[in-house]
Short mmCIF file of C-alpha atoms in Angstrom, two decimals:
data_model
loop_
_atom_site.label_atom_id
_atom_site.label_comp_id
_atom_site.label_asym_id
_atom_site.label_seq_id
_atom_site.Cartn_x
_atom_site.Cartn_y
_atom_site.Cartn_z
CA GLY Q 1 0.00 0.00 0.00
CA GLN Q 2 0.94 3.65 -0.26
CA ASN Q 3 2.12 5.43 2.84
CA ILE Q 4 3.32 8.85 3.99
CA ASP Q 5 4.91 9.13 7.44
CA GLN Q 6 5.35 12.34 9.40
CA PRO Q 7 5.82 12.94 13.13
CA THR Q 8 2.51 13.69 14.81
CA GLU Q 9 3.68 16.66 16.83
CA MET Q 10 6.81 18.76 17.34
CA THR Q 11 7.68 21.61 19.68
CA ALA Q 12 10.18 24.39 19.01
CA THR Q 13 11.18 27.75 20.43
CA GLU Q 14 10.52 31.13 18.88
CA GLY Q 15 13.54 32.28 16.85
CA ALA Q 16 14.95 28.76 16.48
CA ILE Q 17 15.10 26.34 13.53
CA VAL Q 18 12.97 23.22 13.13
CA GLN Q 19 13.08 20.38 10.60
CA ILE Q 20 9.92 18.39 9.84
CA ASN Q 21 10.57 15.07 8.15
CA CYS Q 22 8.41 13.15 5.69
CA THR Q 23 9.09 9.65 4.37
CA TYR Q 24 7.02 8.03 1.68
CA GLN Q 25 6.37 4.73 -0.02
CA THR Q 26 4.23 5.25 -3.09
CA SER Q 27 3.52 3.69 -6.46
CA GLY Q 28 5.78 5.93 -8.47
CA PHE Q 29 6.67 9.55 -7.82
CA ASN Q 30 5.65 12.72 -9.62
CA GLY Q 31 6.38 15.38 -7.07
CA LEU Q 32 6.14 16.19 -3.38
CA PHE Q 33 4.21 19.06 -1.82
CA TRP Q 34 4.22 20.79 1.55
CA TYR Q 35 1.17 22.67 2.82
CA GLN Q 36 0.61 24.69 5.98
CA GLN Q 37 -2.70 24.49 7.81
CA HIS Q 38 -3.69 26.63 10.79
CA ALA Q 39 -6.30 25.11 13.08
CA GLY Q 40 -9.79 25.25 11.58
CA GLU Q 41 -8.54 26.81 8.37
CA ALA Q 42 -7.71 25.69 4.85
CA PRO Q 43 -4.29 24.31 3.90
CA THR Q 44 -2.10 26.74 1.95
CA PHE Q 45 0.64 25.73 -0.49
CA LEU Q 46 4.24 26.10 0.70
CA SER Q 47 6.51 24.20 -1.68
CA TYR Q 48 6.87 21.70 -4.49
CA ASN Q 49 9.86 19.41 -5.12
CA VAL Q 50 10.23 17.03 -8.05
CA LEU Q 51 14.03 16.87 -8.36
CA ASP Q 52 16.53 16.01 -5.64
CA GLY Q 53 17.90 18.88 -3.66
CA LEU Q 54 16.97 21.91 -1.66
CA GLU Q 55 14.41 24.54 -2.64
CA GLU Q 56 14.63 27.73 -0.61
CA LYS Q 57 11.83 30.24 -0.25
CA GLY Q 58 12.44 32.87 2.40
CA ARG Q 59 12.40 31.38 5.89
CA PHE Q 60 11.15 28.04 4.55
CA SER Q 61 13.17 25.44 2.64
CA SER Q 62 12.20 22.00 1.38
CA PHE Q 63 14.54 19.13 0.59
CA LEU Q 64 13.95 15.97 -1.44
CA SER Q 65 15.83 12.69 -1.86
CA ARG Q 66 13.95 10.43 -4.25
CA SER Q 67 16.30 7.49 -3.75
CA LYS Q 68 15.60 7.55 0.00
CA GLY Q 69 11.89 8.38 -0.29
CA TYR Q 70 12.52 11.30 2.03
CA SER Q 71 11.79 14.99 2.31
CA TYR Q 72 12.05 17.62 4.98
CA LEU Q 73 10.67 21.07 5.54
CA LEU Q 74 13.05 23.45 7.29
CA LEU Q 75 11.66 26.50 9.05
CA LYS Q 76 14.11 29.17 10.21
CA GLU Q 77 13.70 32.13 12.57
CA LEU Q 78 10.52 30.65 13.94
CA GLN Q 79 7.66 33.00 14.70
CA MET Q 80 4.58 32.35 16.82
CA LYS Q 81 2.44 32.50 13.67
CA ASP Q 82 4.28 29.40 12.40
CA SER Q 83 2.31 27.33 14.92
CA ALA Q 84 0.27 25.16 12.56
CA SER Q 85 0.07 21.72 11.04
CA TYR Q 86 2.36 20.93 8.13
CA LEU Q 87 1.06 18.45 5.56
CA CYS Q 88 3.27 16.41 3.24
CA ALA Q 89 1.71 15.03 0.03
CA VAL Q 90 3.15 12.94 -2.81
CA ARG Q 91 1.81 12.64 -6.35
CA ASP Q 92 2.03 9.01 -7.43
CA SER Q 93 2.41 7.39 -10.86
CA ASN Q 94 -1.32 7.84 -11.50
CA TYR Q 95 -0.98 11.55 -10.65
CA GLN Q 96 -3.09 11.06 -7.54
CA LEU Q 97 -2.13 12.93 -4.38
CA ILE Q 98 -1.36 10.82 -1.30
CA TRP Q 99 -1.47 12.84 1.92
CA GLY Q 100 0.32 12.40 5.21
CA ALA Q 101 -1.61 12.96 8.44
CA GLY Q 102 0.30 16.17 9.13
CA THR Q 103 2.72 17.36 11.79
CA LYS Q 104 1.41 19.75 14.41
CA LEU Q 105 4.12 22.30 15.21
CA ILE Q 106 3.91 24.11 18.53
CA ILE Q 107 6.04 27.24 18.97
CA LYS Q 108 6.88 28.33 22.50
CA PRO Q 109 8.10 31.82 23.46
CA ASP M 1 -12.80 39.48 -4.75
CA GLY M 2 -11.41 36.43 -6.54
CA GLY M 3 -11.07 33.03 -5.01
CA ILE M 4 -12.83 29.93 -3.86
CA THR M 5 -15.79 30.16 -1.51
CA GLN M 6 -17.21 27.40 0.62
CA SER M 7 -20.41 27.63 2.62
CA PRO M 8 -21.62 27.20 5.22
CA LYS M 9 -18.72 27.25 7.69
CA TYR M 10 -20.63 24.98 10.08
CA LEU M 11 -23.40 22.51 9.24
CA PHE M 12 -25.43 20.10 11.31
CA ARG M 13 -27.11 17.02 9.93
CA LYS M 14 -29.98 15.10 11.43
CA GLU M 15 -30.36 11.36 11.13
CA GLY M 16 -31.56 10.35 7.66
CA GLN M 17 -31.08 13.80 6.20
CA ASN M 18 -29.18 14.81 3.06
CA VAL M 19 -27.15 18.01 3.27
CA THR M 20 -25.39 19.97 0.53
CA LEU M 21 -22.11 21.83 0.87
CA SER M 22 -21.49 24.67 -1.54
CA CYS M 23 -18.24 25.37 -3.39
CA GLU M 24 -17.94 28.29 -5.82
CA GLN M 25 -14.89 29.68 -7.64
CA ASN M 26 -14.37 32.65 -9.94
CA LEU M 27 -10.80 31.89 -10.99
CA ASN M 28 -11.85 30.07 -14.17
CA HIS M 29 -10.10 26.83 -13.17
CA ASP M 30 -11.23 23.57 -14.72
CA ALA M 31 -10.21 21.13 -11.97
CA MET M 32 -12.17 21.05 -8.72
CA TYR M 33 -11.88 18.61 -5.81
CA TRP M 34 -13.66 17.60 -2.61
CA TYR M 35 -11.64 16.26 0.31
CA ARG M 36 -12.58 15.00 3.73
CA GLN M 37 -10.28 15.65 6.71
CA ASP M 38 -10.52 13.64 9.93
CA PRO M 39 -8.31 14.16 13.00
CA GLY M 40 -5.08 12.17 12.79
CA GLN M 41 -5.59 11.24 9.14
CA GLY M 42 -4.43 12.58 5.81
CA LEU M 43 -6.83 14.27 3.43
CA ARG M 44 -8.97 11.79 1.55
CA LEU M 45 -10.39 12.47 -1.90
CA ILE M 46 -14.16 12.14 -2.26
CA TYR M 47 -14.83 13.34 -5.82
CA TYR M 48 -13.11 15.43 -8.45
CA SER M 49 -14.07 17.10 -11.70
CA GLN M 50 -11.81 18.22 -14.51
CA ILE M 51 -14.47 19.58 -16.82
CA VAL M 52 -18.09 20.70 -16.75
CA ASN M 53 -20.65 17.87 -16.73
CA ASP M 54 -18.02 15.29 -15.81
CA PHE M 55 -16.73 14.07 -12.46
CA GLN M 56 -14.88 11.06 -11.08
CA LYS M 57 -15.05 9.14 -7.82
CA GLY M 58 -12.18 9.46 -5.44
CA ASP M 59 -11.11 7.03 -2.73
CA ILE M 60 -14.14 7.45 -0.46
CA ALA M 61 -17.10 8.36 -2.73
CA GLU M 62 -19.66 6.08 -1.10
CA GLY M 63 -22.42 8.07 0.60
CA TYR M 64 -21.62 11.25 -1.33
CA SER M 65 -22.78 12.78 -4.61
CA VAL M 66 -21.70 15.78 -6.68
CA SER M 67 -22.68 17.74 -9.75
CA ARG M 68 -20.76 20.04 -12.11
CA GLU M 69 -23.35 21.87 -14.15
CA LYS M 70 -21.31 25.08 -14.27
CA LYS M 71 -17.57 25.64 -14.30
CA GLU M 72 -17.85 27.87 -11.24
CA SER M 73 -19.77 25.48 -9.00
CA PHE M 74 -19.08 22.00 -7.58
CA PRO M 75 -21.56 21.23 -4.76
CA LEU M 76 -21.19 18.14 -2.58
CA THR M 77 -24.20 16.32 -1.13
CA VAL M 78 -23.67 14.17 1.94
CA THR M 79 -26.44 11.61 1.74
CA SER M 80 -28.12 9.62 4.51
CA ALA M 81 -26.12 6.61 3.29
CA GLN M 82 -22.95 8.19 4.72
CA LYS M 83 -23.06 6.76 8.23
CA ASN M 84 -20.10 8.66 9.64
CA PRO M 85 -20.29 12.14 8.09
CA THR M 86 -18.73 14.15 10.91
CA ALA M 87 -15.58 15.69 9.42
CA PHE M 88 -14.02 18.86 8.01
CA TYR M 89 -14.80 19.10 4.29
CA LEU M 90 -12.48 20.96 1.97
CA CYS M 91 -13.11 22.04 -1.60
CA ALA M 92 -10.10 22.82 -3.78
CA ILE M 93 -9.24 24.03 -7.24
CA GLY M 94 -6.17 22.91 -9.15
CA ASP M 95 -3.67 25.42 -10.50
CA THR M 96 -1.65 23.67 -13.21
CA GLY M 97 1.97 24.71 -13.21
CA ARG M 98 4.47 24.68 -16.03
CA GLU M 99 5.41 21.07 -15.34
CA TYR M 100 2.83 18.34 -15.72
CA GLY M 101 2.12 16.98 -12.28
CA SER M 102 3.07 20.21 -10.53
CA GLU M 103 -0.57 21.23 -10.06
CA LYS M 104 -0.96 22.83 -6.68
CA LEU M 105 -4.24 23.10 -4.87
CA PHE M 106 -5.99 26.18 -3.55
CA PHE M 107 -8.48 25.31 -0.86
CA GLY M 108 -11.69 26.90 0.30
CA SER M 109 -12.09 27.77 3.98
CA GLY M 110 -13.81 24.46 4.73
CA THR M 111 -17.11 23.26 6.18
CA GLN M 112 -17.30 21.48 9.53
CA LEU M 113 -20.14 18.98 9.36
CA SER M 114 -21.48 17.48 12.56
CA VAL M 115 -24.29 15.04 13.29
CA LEU M 116 -27.08 16.07 15.68
#
């Protein structure tokens, strides 16, 4: 079966750096997405990786290793507003999106 | 104001009742999706539509129905056959990028459906 694994919850301190990992086993691979979702709100798109390597976008970066079935989202200079759930999703060989359950990130002052 | 609009924000269903969730967009996108979100689980696809008057079942279509009579509208009906309807329902439109497969989703604000 297809599977996306992410930690359920993580805690970090304001101003610090946090890395949220995502591992996947899917039928084929056609890209990996990260979304941010604040409680009770809609997910919003953060990043897309289809080739190996690091994609940087301001305070957020996303890394992909296709051979290892692994990605991470790196958040720098954490702010209280970064408290949210972070969803990892992989597009499989049928171009269907497979979603992880999300990682709830708690930022403490 | 452009975007994707879901309504209502909260909805309550009585036993044996059908309820309809609205999803409207004015961004002229072809692809529209309905997802269900339950605590501790990933998003699950209910139905999707890539063109007017056509739609496809997703992974958990049983107990749900949709229509796509207009490009702008993709309503979801939760029927009485759906025995566990309590969930957060998200409508999304697909924004196709330059690369095939890079389509990213823009979501509506969601509808929380609860059973009375």
